[in-house]
Short mmCIF file of C-alpha atoms in Angstrom, two decimals:
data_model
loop_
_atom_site.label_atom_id
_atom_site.label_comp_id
_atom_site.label_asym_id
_atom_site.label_seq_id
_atom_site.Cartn_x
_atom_site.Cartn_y
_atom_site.Cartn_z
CA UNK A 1 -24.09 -12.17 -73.25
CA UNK A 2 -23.05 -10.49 -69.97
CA UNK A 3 -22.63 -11.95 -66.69
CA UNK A 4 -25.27 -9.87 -65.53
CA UNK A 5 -27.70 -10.87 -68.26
CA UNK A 6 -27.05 -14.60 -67.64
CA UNK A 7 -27.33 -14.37 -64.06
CA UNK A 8 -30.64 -12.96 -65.17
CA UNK A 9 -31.99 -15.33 -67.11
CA UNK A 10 -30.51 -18.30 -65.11
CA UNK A 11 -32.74 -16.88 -62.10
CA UNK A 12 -35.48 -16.68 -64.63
CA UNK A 13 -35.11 -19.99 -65.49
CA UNK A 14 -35.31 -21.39 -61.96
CA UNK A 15 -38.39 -19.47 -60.89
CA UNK A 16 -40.17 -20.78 -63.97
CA UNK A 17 -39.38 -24.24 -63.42
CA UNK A 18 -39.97 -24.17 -59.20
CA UNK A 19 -43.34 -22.47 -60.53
CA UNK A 20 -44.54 -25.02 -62.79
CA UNK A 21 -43.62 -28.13 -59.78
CA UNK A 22 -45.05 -25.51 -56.85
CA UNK A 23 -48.81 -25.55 -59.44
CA UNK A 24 -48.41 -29.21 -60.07
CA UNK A 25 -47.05 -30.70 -57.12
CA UNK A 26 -47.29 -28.40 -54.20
CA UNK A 27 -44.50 -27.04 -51.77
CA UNK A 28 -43.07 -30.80 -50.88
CA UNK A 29 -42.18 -30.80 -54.70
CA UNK A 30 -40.05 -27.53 -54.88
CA UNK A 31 -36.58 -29.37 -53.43
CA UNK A 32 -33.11 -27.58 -54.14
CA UNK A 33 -32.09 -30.91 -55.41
CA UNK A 34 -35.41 -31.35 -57.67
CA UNK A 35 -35.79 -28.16 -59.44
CA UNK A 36 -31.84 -27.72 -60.05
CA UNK A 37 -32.17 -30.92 -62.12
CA UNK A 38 -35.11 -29.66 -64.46
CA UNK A 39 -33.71 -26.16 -64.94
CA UNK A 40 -30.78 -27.43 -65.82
CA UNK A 41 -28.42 -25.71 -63.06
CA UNK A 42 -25.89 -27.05 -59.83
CA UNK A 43 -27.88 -26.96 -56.40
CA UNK A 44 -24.86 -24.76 -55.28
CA UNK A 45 -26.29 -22.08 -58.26
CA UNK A 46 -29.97 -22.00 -56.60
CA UNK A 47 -28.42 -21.49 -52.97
CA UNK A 48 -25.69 -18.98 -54.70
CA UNK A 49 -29.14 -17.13 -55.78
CA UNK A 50 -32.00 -17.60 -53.53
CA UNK A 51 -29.80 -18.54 -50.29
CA UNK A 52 -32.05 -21.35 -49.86
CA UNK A 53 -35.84 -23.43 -50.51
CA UNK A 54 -37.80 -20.59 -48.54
CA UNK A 55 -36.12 -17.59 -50.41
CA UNK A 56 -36.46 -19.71 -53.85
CA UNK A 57 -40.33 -20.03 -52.68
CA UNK A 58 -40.54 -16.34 -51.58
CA UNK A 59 -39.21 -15.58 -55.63
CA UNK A 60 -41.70 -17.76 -57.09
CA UNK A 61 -44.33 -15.95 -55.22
CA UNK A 62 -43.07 -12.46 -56.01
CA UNK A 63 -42.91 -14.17 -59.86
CA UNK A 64 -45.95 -15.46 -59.95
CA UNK A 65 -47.90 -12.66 -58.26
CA UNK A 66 -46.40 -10.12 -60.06
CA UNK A 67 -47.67 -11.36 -63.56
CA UNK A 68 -51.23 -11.93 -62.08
CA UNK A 69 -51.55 -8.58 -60.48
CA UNK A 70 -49.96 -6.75 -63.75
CA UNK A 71 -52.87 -8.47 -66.00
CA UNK A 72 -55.16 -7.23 -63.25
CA UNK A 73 -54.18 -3.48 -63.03
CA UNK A 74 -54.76 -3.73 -67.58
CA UNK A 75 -58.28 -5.01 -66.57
CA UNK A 76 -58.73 -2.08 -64.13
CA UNK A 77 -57.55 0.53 -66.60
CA UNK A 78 -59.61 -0.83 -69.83
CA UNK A 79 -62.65 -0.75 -68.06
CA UNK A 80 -62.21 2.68 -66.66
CA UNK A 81 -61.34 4.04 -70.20
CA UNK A 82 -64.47 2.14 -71.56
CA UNK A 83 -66.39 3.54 -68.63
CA UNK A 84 -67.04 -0.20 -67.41
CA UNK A 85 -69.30 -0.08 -64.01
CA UNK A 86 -67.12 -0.08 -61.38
CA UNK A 87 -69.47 -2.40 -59.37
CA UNK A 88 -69.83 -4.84 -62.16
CA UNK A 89 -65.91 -4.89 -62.74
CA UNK A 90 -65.50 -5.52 -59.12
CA UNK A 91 -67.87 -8.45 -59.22
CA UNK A 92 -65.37 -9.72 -62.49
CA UNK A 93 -62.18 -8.93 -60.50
CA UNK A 94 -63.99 -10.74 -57.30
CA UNK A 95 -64.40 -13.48 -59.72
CA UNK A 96 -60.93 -13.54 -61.13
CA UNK A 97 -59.44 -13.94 -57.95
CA UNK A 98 -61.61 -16.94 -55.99
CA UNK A 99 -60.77 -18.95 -59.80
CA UNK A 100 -57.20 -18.02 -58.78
CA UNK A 101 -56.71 -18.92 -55.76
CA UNK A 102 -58.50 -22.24 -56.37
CA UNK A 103 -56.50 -23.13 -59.39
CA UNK A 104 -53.27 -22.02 -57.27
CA UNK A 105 -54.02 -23.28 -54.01
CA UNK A 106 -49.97 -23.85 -53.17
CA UNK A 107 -48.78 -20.46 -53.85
CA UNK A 108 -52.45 -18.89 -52.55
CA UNK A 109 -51.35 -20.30 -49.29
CA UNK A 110 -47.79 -18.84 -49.63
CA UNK A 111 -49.44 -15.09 -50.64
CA UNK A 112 -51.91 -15.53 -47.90
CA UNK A 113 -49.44 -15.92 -45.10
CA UNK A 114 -49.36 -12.87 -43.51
CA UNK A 115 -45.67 -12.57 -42.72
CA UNK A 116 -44.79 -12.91 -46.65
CA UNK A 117 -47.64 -10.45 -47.47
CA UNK A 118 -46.35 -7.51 -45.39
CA UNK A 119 -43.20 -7.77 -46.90
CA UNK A 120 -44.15 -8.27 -50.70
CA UNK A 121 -44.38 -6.06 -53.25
CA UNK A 122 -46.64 -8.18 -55.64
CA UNK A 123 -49.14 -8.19 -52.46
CA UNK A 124 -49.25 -4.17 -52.26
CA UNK A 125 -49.75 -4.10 -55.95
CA UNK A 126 -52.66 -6.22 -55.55
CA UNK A 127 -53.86 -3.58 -53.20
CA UNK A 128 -53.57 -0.78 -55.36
CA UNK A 129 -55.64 -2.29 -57.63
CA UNK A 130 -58.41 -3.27 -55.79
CA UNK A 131 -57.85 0.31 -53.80
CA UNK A 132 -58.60 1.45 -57.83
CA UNK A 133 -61.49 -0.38 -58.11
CA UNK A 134 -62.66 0.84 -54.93
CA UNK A 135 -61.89 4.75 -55.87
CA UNK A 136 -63.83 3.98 -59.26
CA UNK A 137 -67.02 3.27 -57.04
CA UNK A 138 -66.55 6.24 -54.74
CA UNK A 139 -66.49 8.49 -57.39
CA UNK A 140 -69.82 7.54 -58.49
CA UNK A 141 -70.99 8.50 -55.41
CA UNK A 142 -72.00 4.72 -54.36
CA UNK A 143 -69.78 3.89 -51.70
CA UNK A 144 -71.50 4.62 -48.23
CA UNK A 145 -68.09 3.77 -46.02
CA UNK A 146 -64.72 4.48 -46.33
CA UNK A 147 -62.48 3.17 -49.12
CA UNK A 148 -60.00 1.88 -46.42
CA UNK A 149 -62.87 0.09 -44.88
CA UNK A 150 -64.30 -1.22 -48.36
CA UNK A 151 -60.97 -2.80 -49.53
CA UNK A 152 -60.26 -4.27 -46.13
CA UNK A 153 -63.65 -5.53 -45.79
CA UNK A 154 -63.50 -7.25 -49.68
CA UNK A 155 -59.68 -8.39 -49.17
CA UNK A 156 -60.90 -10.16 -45.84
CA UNK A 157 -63.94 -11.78 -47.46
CA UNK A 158 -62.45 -12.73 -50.32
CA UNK A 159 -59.25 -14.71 -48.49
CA UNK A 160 -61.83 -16.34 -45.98
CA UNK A 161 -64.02 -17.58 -49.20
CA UNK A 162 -60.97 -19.15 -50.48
CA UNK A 163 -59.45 -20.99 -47.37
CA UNK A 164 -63.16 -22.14 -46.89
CA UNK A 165 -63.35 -23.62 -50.51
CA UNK A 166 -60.20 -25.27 -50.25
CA UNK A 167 -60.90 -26.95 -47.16
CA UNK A 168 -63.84 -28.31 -48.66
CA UNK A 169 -63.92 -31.51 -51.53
CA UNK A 170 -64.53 -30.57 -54.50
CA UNK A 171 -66.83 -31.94 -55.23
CA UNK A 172 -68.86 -30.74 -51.80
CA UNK A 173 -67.97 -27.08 -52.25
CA UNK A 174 -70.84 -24.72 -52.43
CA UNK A 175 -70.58 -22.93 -55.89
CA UNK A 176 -73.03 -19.88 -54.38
CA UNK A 177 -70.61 -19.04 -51.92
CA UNK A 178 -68.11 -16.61 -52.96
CA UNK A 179 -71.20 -15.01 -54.78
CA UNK A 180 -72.93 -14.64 -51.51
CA UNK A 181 -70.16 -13.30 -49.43
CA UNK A 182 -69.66 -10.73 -51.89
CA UNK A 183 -73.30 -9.80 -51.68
CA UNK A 184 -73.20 -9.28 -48.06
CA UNK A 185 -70.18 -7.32 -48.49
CA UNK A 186 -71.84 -5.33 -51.25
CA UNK A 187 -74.82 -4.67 -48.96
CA UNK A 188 -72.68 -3.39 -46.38
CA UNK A 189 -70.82 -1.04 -48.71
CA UNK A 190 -72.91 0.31 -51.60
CA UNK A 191 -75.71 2.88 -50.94
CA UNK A 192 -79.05 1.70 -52.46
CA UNK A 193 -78.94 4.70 -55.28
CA UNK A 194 -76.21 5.77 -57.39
CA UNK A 195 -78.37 8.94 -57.93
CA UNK A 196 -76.61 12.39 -56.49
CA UNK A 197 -80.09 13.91 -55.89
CA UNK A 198 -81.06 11.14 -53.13
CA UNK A 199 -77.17 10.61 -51.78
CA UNK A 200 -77.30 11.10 -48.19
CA UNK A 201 -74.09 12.87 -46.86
CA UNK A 202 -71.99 9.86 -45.87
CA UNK A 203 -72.20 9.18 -49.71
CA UNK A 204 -71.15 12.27 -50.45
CA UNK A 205 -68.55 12.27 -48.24
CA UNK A 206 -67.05 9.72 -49.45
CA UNK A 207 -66.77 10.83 -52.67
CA UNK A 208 -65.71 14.01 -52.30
CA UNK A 209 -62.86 11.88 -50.23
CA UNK A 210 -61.91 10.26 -53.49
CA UNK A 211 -61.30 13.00 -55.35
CA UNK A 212 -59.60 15.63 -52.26
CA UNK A 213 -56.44 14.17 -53.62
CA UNK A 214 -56.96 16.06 -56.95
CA UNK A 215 -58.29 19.38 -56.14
CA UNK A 216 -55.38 21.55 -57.30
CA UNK A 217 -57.29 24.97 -56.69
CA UNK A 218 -56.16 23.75 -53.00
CA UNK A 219 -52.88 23.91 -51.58
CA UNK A 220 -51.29 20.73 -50.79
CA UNK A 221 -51.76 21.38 -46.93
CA UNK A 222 -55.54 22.63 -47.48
CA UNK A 223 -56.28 18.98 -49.70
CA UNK A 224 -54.56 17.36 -46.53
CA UNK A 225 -56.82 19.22 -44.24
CA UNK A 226 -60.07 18.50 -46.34
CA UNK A 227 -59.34 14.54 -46.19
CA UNK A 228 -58.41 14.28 -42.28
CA UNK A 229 -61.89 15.82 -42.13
CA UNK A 230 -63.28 13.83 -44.69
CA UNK A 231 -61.94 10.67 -42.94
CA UNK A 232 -63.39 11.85 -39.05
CA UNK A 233 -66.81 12.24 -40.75
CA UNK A 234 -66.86 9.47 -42.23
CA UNK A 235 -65.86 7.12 -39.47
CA UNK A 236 -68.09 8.85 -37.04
CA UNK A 237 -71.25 8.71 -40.02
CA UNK A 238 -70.24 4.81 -40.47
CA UNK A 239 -70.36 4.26 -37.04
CA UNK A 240 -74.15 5.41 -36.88
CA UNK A 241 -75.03 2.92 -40.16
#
């Protein structure tokens, strides 16, 4: 075994076990001191690798997100080759991640904080895929605002559904909730008829937006053109809704 490779699965090691503790126990658990002992390691070794608790907690995160957001961008992809509806997916992926973030609520806390988010890559991933499950709508000519404004909207609602549940007891939490505030954000998003005949042009819009990026009988500077005016009409259309 190289150095490398045992560096590698030494790290490995340590994220696993500062995982498990950060699920069980919550952040007070995750000590230098605590998790060194379980993985088996010197508290020099985790400072050697992770410089300290915060960047061993910033790891876990990355660790931790990374596998969730990997078994969420195989969901996305099997239901677009089954031809899934988007809207119905979203509602499962909507789903997915309220049961997540209330089975995780330590490390939902650490992705949530905006500072780490900005600067993780397991948090743009996440993105992407609900940006795909957005684009999967807009094709279908369904979506009656922008994608931008679509994911930000759900992202937003689906973080504030979370911190809400978590601040409540258990056993006083609301189960109709996170349904309901995806509703409302449904309503706000979705035009009443999938049907091209009876899309009105914001609809349209849209869609054609979602698929500018893959018109190759354009040049690249004519698809870039199309979306900029894509994007102005359908900013000023949403603003009229």
């Amino acid at each position: 075994m190289t150095r490398a490779t045992s560096r590698r699965d030494t790290r490995a090691r340590i994220v696993d076990v500062a995982a498990r503790l950060l699920q069980e126990e919550g952040p007070v658990a995750v000590t230098t001191r605590g998790v060194a002992e379980r993985a088996g390691v010197q508290a020099p070794t985790i400072y050697r690798l992770f410089g300290d608790k915060d960047g061993l907690l910033e790891a876990v995160a990355e660790h931790v997100m990374s596998t969730y957001v990997s078994a969420k961008a195989e969901i996305v992809e099997a239901a677009s080759a089954a031809d899934v509806d988007p809207v119905e997916e979203l509602r499962d992926g909507w789903t997915m991640q309220i049961d997540f973030g209330l089975a995780n609520p330590a490390l939902f806390r650490l992705l949530s904080d905006p500072d780490r988010v900005r600067h993780s890559p397991a948090a743009r991933s996440g993105k992407q895929v609900l940006q795909a499950r957005i684009r999967r709508i807009a094709l279908t000519g369904r979506l009656r605002v922008s994608e931008h404004h679509a994911v930000d909207l759900i992202q937003a609602a689906g973080i504030g559904a979370i911190h809400t549940l978590l601040s409540t007891p258990p056993d006083q939490r609301d189960p109709d909730l996170a349904p309901s505030i995806l509703q409302a954000v449904l309503t706000r998003i979705l035009a009443d008829t999938p049907e091209p005949a009876h899309q009105a042009p914001i609809e349209a819009a849209v869609a054609l937006r979602a698929i500018a990026p893959q018109l190759d009988v354009l040049s690249h500077p004519e698809r870039q053109l199309l979306a900029e005016w894509l994007d102005r009409a359908i900013k000023a259309m949403s603003a009229n809704l």
